[in-house]
PDB file of C-alpha atoms in Angstrom:
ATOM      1  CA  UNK A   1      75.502  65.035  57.119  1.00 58.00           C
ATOM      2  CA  UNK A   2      76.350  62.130  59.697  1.00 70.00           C
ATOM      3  CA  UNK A   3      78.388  59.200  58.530  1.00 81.00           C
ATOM      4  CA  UNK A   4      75.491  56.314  60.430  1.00 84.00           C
ATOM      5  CA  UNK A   5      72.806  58.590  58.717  1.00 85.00           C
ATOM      6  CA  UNK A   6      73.664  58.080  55.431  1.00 87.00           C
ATOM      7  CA  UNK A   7      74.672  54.379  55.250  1.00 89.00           C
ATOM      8  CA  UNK A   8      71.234  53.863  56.973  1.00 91.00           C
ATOM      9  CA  UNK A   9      69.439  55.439  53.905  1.00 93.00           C
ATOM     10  CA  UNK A  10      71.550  53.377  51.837  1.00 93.00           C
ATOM     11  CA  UNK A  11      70.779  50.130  54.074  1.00 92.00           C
ATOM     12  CA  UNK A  12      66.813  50.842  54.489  1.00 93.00           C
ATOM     13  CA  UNK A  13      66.381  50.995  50.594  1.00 94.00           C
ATOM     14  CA  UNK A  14      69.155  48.676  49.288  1.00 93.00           C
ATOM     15  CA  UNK A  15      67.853  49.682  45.556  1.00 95.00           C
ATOM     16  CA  UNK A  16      69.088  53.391  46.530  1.00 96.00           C
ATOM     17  CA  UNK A  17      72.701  52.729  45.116  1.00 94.00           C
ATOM     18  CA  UNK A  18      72.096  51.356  42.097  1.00 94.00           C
ATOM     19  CA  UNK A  19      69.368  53.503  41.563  1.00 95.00           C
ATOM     20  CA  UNK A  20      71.713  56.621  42.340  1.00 95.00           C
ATOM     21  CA  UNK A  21      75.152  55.136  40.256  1.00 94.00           C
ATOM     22  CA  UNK A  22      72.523  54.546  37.419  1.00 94.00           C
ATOM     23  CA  UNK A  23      70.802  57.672  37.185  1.00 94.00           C
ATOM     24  CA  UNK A  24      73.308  60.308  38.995  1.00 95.00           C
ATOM     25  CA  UNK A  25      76.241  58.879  37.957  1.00 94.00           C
ATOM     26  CA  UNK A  26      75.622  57.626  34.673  1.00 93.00           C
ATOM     27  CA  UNK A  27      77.245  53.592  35.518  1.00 91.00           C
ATOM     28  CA  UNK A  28      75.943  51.272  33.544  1.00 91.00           C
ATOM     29  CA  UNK A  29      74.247  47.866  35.147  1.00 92.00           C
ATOM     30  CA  UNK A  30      73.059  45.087  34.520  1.00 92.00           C
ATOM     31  CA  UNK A  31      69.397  44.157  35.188  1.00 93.00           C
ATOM     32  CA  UNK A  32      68.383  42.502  38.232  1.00 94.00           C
ATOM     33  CA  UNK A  33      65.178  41.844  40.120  1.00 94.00           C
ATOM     34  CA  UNK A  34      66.117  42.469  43.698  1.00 95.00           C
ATOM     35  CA  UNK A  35      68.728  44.352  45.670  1.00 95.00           C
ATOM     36  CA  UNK A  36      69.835  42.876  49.378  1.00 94.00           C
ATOM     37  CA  UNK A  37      72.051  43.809  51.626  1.00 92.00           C
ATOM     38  CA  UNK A  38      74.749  41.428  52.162  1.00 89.00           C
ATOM     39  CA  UNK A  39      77.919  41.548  54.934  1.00 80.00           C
ATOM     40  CA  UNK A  40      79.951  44.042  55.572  1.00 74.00           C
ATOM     41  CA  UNK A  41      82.672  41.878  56.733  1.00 71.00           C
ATOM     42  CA  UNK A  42      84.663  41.449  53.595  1.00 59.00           C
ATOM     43  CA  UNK A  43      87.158  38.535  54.727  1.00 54.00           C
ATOM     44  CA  UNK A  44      89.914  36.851  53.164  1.00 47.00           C
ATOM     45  CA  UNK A  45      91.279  33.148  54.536  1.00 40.00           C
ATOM     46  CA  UNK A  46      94.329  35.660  55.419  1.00 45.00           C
ATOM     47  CA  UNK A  47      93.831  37.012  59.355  1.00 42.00           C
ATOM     48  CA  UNK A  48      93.588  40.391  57.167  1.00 49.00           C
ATOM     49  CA  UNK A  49      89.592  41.560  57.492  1.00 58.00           C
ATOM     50  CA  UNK A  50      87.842  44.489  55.866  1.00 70.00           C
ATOM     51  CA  UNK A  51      84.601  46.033  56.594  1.00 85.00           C
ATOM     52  CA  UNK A  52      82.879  48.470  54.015  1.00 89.00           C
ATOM     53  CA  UNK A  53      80.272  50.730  55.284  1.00 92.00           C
ATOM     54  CA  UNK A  54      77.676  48.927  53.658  1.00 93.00           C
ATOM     55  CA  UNK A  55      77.481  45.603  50.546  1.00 95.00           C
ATOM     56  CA  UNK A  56      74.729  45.491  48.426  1.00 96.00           C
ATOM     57  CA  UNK A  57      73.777  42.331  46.152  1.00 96.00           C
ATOM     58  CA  UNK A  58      71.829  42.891  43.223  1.00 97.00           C
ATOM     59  CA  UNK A  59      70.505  39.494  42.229  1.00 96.00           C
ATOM     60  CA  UNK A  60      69.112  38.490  38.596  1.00 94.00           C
ATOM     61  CA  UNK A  61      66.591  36.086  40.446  1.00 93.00           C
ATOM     62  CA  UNK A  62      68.821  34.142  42.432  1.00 91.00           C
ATOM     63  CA  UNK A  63      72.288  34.565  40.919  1.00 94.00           C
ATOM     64  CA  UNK A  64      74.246  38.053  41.829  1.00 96.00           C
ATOM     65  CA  UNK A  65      74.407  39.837  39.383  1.00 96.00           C
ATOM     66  CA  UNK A  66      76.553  42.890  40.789  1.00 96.00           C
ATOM     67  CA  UNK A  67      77.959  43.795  44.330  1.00 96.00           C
ATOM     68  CA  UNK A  68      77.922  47.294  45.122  1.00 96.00           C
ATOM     69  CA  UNK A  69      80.081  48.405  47.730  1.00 96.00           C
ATOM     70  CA  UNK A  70      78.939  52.010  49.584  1.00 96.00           C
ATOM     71  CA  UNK A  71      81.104  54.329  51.455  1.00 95.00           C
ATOM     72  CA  UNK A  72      80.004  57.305  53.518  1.00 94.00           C
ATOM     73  CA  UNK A  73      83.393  59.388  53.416  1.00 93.00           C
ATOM     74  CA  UNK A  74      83.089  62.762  55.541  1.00 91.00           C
ATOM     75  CA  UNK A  75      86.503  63.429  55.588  1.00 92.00           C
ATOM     76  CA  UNK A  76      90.506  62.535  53.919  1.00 94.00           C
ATOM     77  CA  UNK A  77      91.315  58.829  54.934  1.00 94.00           C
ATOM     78  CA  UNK A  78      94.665  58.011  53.167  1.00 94.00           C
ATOM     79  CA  UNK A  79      93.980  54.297  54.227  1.00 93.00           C
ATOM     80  CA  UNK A  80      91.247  54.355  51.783  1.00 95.00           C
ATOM     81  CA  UNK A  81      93.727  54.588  48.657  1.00 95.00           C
ATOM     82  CA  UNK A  82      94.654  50.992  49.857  1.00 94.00           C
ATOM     83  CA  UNK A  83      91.633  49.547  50.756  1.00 94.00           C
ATOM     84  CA  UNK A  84      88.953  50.416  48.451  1.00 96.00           C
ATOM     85  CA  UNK A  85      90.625  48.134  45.809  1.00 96.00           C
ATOM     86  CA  UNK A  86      91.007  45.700  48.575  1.00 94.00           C
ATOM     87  CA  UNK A  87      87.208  45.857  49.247  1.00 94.00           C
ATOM     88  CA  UNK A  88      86.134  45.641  45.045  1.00 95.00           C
ATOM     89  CA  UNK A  89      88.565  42.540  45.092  1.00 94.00           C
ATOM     90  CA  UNK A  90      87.185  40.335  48.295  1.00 92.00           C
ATOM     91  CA  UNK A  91      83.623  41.281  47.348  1.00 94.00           C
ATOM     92  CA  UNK A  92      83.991  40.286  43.826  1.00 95.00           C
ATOM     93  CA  UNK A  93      85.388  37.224  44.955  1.00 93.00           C
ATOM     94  CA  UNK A  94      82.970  36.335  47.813  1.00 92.00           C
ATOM     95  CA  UNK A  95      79.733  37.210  45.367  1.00 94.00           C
ATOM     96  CA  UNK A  96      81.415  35.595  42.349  1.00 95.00           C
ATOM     97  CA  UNK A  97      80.395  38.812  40.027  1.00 96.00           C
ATOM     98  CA  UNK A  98      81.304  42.236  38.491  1.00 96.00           C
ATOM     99  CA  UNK A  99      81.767  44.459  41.960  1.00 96.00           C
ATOM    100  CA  UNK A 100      81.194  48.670  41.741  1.00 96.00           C
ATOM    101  CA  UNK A 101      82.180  50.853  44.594  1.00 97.00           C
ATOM    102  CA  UNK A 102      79.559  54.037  45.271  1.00 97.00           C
ATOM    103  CA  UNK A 103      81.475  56.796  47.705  1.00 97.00           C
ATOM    104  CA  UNK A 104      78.819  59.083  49.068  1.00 96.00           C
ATOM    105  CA  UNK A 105      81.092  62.606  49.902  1.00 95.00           C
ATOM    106  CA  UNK A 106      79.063  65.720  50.498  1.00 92.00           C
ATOM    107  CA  UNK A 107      82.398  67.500  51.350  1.00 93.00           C
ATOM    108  CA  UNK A 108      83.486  69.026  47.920  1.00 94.00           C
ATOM    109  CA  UNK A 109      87.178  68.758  48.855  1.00 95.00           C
ATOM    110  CA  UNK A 110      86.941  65.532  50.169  1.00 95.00           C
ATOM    111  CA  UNK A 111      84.527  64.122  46.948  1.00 96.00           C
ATOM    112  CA  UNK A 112      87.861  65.736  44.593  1.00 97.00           C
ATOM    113  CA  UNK A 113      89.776  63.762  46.583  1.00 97.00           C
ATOM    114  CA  UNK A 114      87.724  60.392  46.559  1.00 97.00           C
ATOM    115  CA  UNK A 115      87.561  60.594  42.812  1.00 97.00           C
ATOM    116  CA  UNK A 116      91.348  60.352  42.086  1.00 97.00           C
ATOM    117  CA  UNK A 117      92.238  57.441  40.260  1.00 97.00           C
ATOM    118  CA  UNK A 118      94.295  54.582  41.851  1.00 97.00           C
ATOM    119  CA  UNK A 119      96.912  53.503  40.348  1.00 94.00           C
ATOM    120  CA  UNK A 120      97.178  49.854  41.817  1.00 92.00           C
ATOM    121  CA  UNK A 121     100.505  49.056  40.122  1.00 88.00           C
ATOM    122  CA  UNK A 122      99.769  47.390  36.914  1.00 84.00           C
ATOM    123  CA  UNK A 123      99.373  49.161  33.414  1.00 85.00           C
ATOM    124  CA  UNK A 124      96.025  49.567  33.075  1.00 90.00           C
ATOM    125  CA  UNK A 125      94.771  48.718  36.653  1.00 92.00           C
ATOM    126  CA  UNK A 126      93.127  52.102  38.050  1.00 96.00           C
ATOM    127  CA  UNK A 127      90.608  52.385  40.054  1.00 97.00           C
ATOM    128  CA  UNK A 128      88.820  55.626  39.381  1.00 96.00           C
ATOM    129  CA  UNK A 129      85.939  55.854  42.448  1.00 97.00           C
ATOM    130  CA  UNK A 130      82.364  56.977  41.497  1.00 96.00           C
ATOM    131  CA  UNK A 131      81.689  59.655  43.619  1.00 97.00           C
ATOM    132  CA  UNK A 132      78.356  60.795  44.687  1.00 97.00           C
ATOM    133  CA  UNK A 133      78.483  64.934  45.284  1.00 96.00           C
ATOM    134  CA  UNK A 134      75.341  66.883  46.582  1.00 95.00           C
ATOM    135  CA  UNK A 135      74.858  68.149  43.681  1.00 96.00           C
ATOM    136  CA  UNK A 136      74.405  65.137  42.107  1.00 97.00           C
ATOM    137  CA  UNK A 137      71.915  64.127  44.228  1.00 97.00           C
ATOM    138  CA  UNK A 138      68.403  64.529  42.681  1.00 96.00           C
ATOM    139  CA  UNK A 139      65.998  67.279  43.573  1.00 97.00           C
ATOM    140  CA  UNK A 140      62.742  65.672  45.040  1.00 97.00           C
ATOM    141  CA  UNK A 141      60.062  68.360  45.309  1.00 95.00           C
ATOM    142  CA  UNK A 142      57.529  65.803  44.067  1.00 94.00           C
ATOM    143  CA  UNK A 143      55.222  64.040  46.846  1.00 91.00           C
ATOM    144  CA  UNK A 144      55.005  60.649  44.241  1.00 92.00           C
ATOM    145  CA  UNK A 145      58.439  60.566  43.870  1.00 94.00           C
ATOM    146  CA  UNK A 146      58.979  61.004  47.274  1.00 93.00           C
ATOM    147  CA  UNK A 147      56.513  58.500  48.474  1.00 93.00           C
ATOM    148  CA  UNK A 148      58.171  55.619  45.712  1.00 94.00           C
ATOM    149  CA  UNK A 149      61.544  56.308  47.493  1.00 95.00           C
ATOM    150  CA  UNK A 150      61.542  57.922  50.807  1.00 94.00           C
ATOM    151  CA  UNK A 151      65.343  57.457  51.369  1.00 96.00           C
ATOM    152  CA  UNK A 152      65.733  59.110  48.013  1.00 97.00           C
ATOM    153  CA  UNK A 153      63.894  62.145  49.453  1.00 96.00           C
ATOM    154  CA  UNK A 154      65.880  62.014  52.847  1.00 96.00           C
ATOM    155  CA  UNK A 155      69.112  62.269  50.644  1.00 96.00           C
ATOM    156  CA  UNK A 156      67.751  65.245  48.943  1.00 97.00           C
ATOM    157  CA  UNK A 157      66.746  67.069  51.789  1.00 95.00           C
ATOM    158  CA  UNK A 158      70.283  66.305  53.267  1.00 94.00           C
ATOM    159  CA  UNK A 159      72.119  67.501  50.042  1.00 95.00           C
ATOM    160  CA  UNK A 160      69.909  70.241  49.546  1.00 96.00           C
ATOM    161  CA  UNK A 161      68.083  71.462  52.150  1.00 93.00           C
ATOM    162  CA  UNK A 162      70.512  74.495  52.931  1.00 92.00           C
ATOM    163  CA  UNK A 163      69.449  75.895  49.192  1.00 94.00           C
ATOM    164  CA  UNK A 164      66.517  77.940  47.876  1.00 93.00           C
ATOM    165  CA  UNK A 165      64.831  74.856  47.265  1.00 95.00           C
ATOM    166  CA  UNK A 166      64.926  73.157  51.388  1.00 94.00           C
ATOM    167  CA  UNK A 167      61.384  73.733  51.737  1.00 92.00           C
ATOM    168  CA  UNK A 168      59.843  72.417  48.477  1.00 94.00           C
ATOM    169  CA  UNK A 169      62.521  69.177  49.219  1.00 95.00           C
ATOM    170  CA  UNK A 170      61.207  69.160  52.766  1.00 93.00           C
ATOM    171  CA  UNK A 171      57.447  69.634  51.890  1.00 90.00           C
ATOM    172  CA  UNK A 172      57.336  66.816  49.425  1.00 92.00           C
ATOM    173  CA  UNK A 173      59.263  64.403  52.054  1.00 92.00           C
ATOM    174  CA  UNK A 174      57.581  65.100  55.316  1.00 88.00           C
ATOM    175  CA  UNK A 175      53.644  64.064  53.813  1.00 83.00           C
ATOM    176  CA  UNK A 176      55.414  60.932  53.180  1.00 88.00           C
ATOM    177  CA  UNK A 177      57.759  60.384  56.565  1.00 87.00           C
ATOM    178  CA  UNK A 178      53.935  61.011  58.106  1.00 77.00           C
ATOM    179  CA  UNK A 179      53.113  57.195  57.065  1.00 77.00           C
ATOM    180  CA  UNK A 180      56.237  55.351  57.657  1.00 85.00           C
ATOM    181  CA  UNK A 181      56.698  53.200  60.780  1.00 85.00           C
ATOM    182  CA  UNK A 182      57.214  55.382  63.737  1.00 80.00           C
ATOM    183  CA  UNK A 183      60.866  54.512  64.212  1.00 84.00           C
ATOM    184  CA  UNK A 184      61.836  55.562  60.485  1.00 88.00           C
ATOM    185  CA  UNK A 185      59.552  58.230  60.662  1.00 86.00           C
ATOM    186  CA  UNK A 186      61.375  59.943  63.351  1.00 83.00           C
ATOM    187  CA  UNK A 187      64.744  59.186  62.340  1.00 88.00           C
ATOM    188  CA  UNK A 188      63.921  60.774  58.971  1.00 91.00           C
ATOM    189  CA  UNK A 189      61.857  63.740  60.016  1.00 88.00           C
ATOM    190  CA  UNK A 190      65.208  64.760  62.080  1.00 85.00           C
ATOM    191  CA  UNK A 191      67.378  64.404  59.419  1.00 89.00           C
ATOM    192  CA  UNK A 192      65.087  66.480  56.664  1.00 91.00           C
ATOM    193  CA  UNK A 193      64.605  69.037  59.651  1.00 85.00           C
ATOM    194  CA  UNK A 194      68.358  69.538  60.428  1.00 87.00           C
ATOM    195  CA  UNK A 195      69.238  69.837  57.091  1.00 90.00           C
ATOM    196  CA  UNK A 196      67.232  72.989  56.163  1.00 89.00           C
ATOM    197  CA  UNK A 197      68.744  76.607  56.943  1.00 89.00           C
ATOM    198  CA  UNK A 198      66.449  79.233  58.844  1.00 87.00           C
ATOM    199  CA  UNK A 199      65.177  80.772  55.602  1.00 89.00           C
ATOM    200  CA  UNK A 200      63.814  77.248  54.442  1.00 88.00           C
ATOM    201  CA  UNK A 201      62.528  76.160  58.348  1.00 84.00           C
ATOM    202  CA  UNK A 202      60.495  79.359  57.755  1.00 84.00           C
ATOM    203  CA  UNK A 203      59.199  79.109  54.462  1.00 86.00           C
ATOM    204  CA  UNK A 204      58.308  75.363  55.243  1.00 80.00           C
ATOM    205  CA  UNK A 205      56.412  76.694  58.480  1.00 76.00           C
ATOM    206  CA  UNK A 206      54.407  78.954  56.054  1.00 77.00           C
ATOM    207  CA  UNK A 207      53.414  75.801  53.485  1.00 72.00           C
ATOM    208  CA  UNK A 208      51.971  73.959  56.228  1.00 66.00           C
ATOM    209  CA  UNK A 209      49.946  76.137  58.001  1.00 60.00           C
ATOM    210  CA  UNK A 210      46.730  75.177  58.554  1.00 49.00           C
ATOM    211  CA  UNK A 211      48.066  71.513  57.453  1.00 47.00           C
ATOM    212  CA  UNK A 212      46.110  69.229  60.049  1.00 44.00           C
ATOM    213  CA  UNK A 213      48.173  66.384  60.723  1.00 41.00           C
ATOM    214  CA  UNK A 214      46.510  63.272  62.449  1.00 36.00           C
ATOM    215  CA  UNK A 215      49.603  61.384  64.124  1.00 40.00           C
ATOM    216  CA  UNK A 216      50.589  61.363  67.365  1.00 46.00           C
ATOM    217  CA  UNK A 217      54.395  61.494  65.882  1.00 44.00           C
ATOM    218  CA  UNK A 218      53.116  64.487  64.082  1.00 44.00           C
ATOM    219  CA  UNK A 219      51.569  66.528  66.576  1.00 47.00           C
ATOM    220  CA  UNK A 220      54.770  66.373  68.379  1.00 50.00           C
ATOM    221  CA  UNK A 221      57.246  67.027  65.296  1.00 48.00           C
ATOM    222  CA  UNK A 222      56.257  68.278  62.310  1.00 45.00           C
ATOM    223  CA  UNK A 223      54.191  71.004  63.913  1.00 47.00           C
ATOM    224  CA  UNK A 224      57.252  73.246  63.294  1.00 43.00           C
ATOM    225  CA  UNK A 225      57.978  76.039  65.851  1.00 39.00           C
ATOM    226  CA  UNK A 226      54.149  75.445  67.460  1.00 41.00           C
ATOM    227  CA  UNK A 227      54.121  75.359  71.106  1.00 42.00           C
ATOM    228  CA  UNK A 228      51.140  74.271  73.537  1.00 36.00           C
ATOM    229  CA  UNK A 229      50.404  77.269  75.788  1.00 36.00           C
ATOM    230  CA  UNK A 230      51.678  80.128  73.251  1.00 41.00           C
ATOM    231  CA  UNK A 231      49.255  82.988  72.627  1.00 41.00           C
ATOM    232  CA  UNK A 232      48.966  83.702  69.102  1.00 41.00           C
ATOM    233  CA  UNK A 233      50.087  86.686  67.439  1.00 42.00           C
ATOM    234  CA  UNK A 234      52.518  87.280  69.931  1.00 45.00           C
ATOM    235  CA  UNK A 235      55.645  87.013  68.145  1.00 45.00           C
ATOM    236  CA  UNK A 236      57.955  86.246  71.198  1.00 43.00           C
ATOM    237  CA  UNK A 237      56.106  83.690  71.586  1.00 44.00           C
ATOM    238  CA  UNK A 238      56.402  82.353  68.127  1.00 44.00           C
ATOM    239  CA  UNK A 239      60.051  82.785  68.472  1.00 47.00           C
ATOM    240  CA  UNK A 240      60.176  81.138  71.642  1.00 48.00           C
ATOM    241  CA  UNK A 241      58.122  78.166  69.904  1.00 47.00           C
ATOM    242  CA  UNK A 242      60.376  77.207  67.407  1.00 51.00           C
ATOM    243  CA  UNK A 243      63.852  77.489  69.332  1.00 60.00           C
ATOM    244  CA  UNK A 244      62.016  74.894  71.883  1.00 66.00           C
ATOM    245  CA  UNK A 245      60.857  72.993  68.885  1.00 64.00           C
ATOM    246  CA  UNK A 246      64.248  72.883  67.347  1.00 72.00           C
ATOM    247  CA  UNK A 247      65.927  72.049  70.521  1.00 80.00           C
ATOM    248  CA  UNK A 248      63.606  69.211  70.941  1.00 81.00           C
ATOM    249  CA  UNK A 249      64.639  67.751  67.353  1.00 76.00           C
ATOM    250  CA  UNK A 250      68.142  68.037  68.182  1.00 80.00           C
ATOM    251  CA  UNK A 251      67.685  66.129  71.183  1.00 84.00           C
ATOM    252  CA  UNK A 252      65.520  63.339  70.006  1.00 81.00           C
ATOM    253  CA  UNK A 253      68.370  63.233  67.497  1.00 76.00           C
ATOM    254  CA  UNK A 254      70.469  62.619  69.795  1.00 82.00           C
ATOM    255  CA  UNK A 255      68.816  59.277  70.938  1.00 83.00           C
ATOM    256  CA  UNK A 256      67.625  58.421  67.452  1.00 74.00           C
ATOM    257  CA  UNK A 257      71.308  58.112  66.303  1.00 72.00           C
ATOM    258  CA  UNK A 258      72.435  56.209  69.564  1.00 78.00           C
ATOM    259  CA  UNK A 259      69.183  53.618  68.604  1.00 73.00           C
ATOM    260  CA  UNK A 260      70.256  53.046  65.472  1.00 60.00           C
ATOM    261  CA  UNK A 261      74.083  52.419  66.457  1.00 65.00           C
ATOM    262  CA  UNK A 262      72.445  50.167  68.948  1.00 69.00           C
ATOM    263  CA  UNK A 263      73.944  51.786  71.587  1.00 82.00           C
ATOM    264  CA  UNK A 264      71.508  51.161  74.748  1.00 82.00           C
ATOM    265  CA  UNK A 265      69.969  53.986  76.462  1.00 87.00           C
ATOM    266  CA  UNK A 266      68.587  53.669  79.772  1.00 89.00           C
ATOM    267  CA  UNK A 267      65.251  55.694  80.709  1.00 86.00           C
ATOM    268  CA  UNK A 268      67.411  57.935  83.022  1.00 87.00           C
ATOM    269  CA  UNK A 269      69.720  58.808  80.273  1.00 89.00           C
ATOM    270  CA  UNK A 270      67.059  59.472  78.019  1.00 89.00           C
ATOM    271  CA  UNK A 271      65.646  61.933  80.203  1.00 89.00           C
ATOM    272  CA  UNK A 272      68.524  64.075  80.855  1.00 91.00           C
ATOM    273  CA  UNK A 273      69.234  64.173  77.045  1.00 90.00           C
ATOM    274  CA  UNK A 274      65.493  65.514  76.682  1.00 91.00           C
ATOM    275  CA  UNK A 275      65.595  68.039  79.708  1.00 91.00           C
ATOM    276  CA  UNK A 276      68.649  69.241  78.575  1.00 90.00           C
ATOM    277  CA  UNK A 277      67.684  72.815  76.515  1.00 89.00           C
ATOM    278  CA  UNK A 278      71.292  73.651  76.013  1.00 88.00           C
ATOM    279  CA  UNK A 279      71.643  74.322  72.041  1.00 85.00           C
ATOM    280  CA  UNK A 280      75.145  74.120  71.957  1.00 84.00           C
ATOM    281  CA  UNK A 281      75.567  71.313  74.662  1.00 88.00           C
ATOM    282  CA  UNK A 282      73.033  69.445  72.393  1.00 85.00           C
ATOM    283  CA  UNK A 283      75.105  69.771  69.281  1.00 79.00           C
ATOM    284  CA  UNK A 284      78.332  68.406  70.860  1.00 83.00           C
ATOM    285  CA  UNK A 285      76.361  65.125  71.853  1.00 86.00           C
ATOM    286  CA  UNK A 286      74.470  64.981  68.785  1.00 79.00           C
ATOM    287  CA  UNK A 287      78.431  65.227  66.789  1.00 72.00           C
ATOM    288  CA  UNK A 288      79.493  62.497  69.497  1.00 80.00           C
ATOM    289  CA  UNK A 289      76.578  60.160  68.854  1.00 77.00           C
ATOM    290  CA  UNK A 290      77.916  59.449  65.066  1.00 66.00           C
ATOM    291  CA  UNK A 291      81.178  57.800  66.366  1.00 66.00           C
ATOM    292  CA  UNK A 292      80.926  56.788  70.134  1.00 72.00           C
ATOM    293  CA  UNK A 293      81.515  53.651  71.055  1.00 74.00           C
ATOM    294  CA  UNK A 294      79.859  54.067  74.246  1.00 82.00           C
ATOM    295  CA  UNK A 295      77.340  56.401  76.143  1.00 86.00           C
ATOM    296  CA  UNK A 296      80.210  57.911  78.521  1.00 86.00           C
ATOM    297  CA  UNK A 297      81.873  59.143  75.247  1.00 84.00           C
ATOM    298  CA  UNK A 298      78.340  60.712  74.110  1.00 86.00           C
ATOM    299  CA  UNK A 299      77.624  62.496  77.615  1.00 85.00           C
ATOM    300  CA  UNK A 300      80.577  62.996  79.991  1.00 75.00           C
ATOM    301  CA  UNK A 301      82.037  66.322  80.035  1.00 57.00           C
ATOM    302  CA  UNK A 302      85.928  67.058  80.587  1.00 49.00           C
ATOM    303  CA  UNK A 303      86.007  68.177  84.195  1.00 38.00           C
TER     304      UNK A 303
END
């Protein structure tokens, strides 16, 4: 999973972590009518600042009603011991309301670690993080479910598309990524396809033959290992089809992630990340892309 990828779930269905420390996590909330995403910037009249990954606002009509802060956390950060208190704190006192923290760690050494309590001094003060595992992500392998929350079927498909269950995840999401907007349908189709293991890439392939989608987005990508030109039956050719097609998703990936870091990308720079058909060159880039703060860092190459 990439850090950006899953705080833009979060962000593009602001309901998503509430819904997920309700129902996966068993935390009790209040009930509101609306969930909004609020600043990041979590600032005291102190020079100190914090910034969360993401603040969400559930609001009982107008009023807040509880501030939810979510963290992605793919690996240790010691820092986080001292400032995840700090965050619950500020936001609480910005939104004038209870305040929950969500940590979203797919890692299962780093989620034992996120869930040990902090002991911030005084008896009785420990904070004791809610921490959302893969497997306590749900299962989606239902199209309705998936088409009421999209992001929730993204998330499963990240958690569990590596499992015996990838495809049925990934053939319940992608009839619904089909209608989104063409940006979000994109972003998400990567994300469900990088997520599945060989085994489940394959067994998807199978469900959708004969599927005829109508798109112009999917002609190009969910046509799984298809390639204009190949002669069928040949299976070389199939082969052939679906390492282009994957290389192809890893590159659009690529430029997908950079987009929604809003990190510009020129129209030459777009077409060297496209013509480029190295797997492994691709990869590194794609790794890059999470954390750069720049294009240079993405694509220049130690001499």
């Amino acid at each position: 999973m990439r850090h950006e990828s899953l705080v833009d779930l979060f962000k593009n269905r602001p309901s998503l972590a509430a819904e997920l420390l309700a129902e996966a996590l068993g935390v009790a909330l209040p009930v509101y009518s609306e969930a909004r995403v609020a600043s990041v910037a979590l600032n005291q009249t102190q020079p100190a600042e914090y910034r969360a990954d993401l603040v969400i606002v559930l609001h009982a009509g107008e009023a807040p009603a509880r501030v939810i802060v979510v963290e992605a956390q793919l690996r240790r950060d010691d820092d986080k011991r001292f400032t995840w208190p700090a965050y619950l704190a500020v936001a609480r006192d910005q939104h004038r309301c209870p305040a929950h923290l969500l940590v979203v760690a797919p890692d299962p050494a780093v989620a034992a670690w996120c869930a040990e309590p902090i002991e911030l001094g005084v008896p009785g003060f420990v904070l004791r993080p809610p921490v959302l595992r893969s497997e306590d992500v749900p299962v989606v392998t239902d199209v309705a479910e998936a088409a009421r929350r999209p992001e929730l079927a993204v998330l499963s498909a990240m958690a569990h598309g590596a499992t015996d269950r990838g495809a049925a995840i990934a053939g319940a999401a992608l009839p619904v990524i089909h209608g989104l907007d063409d940006e979000r349908a994109r972003f998400y189709y990567d994300l469900v396809v990088i997520s599945l293991n060989e085994a489940a890439r394959r067994e998807l392939e199978a469900m959708m033959k004969g599927y005829e989608y109508q798109s112009d987005f999917a002609r190009k990508y969910i046509a799984l290992g298809r390639a204009e030109g190949r002669d069928e039956g040949r299976d070389e050719g199939r082969d052939e089809g679906r390492d282009e097609g994957r290389v192809e998703a890893t590159a659009r990936s690529v430029l997908t992630v950079l987009r929604v870091r809003g990190i510009d990308v020129p129209d030459a720079v777009r077409e060297r990340v496209m013509a480029q058909k190295d797997p492994e060159v691709l990869e590194r880039w794609l790794e890059r892309a999470a954390a750069a703060a720049s294009l240079a860092e993405v694509l220049d190459e130690p001499s």
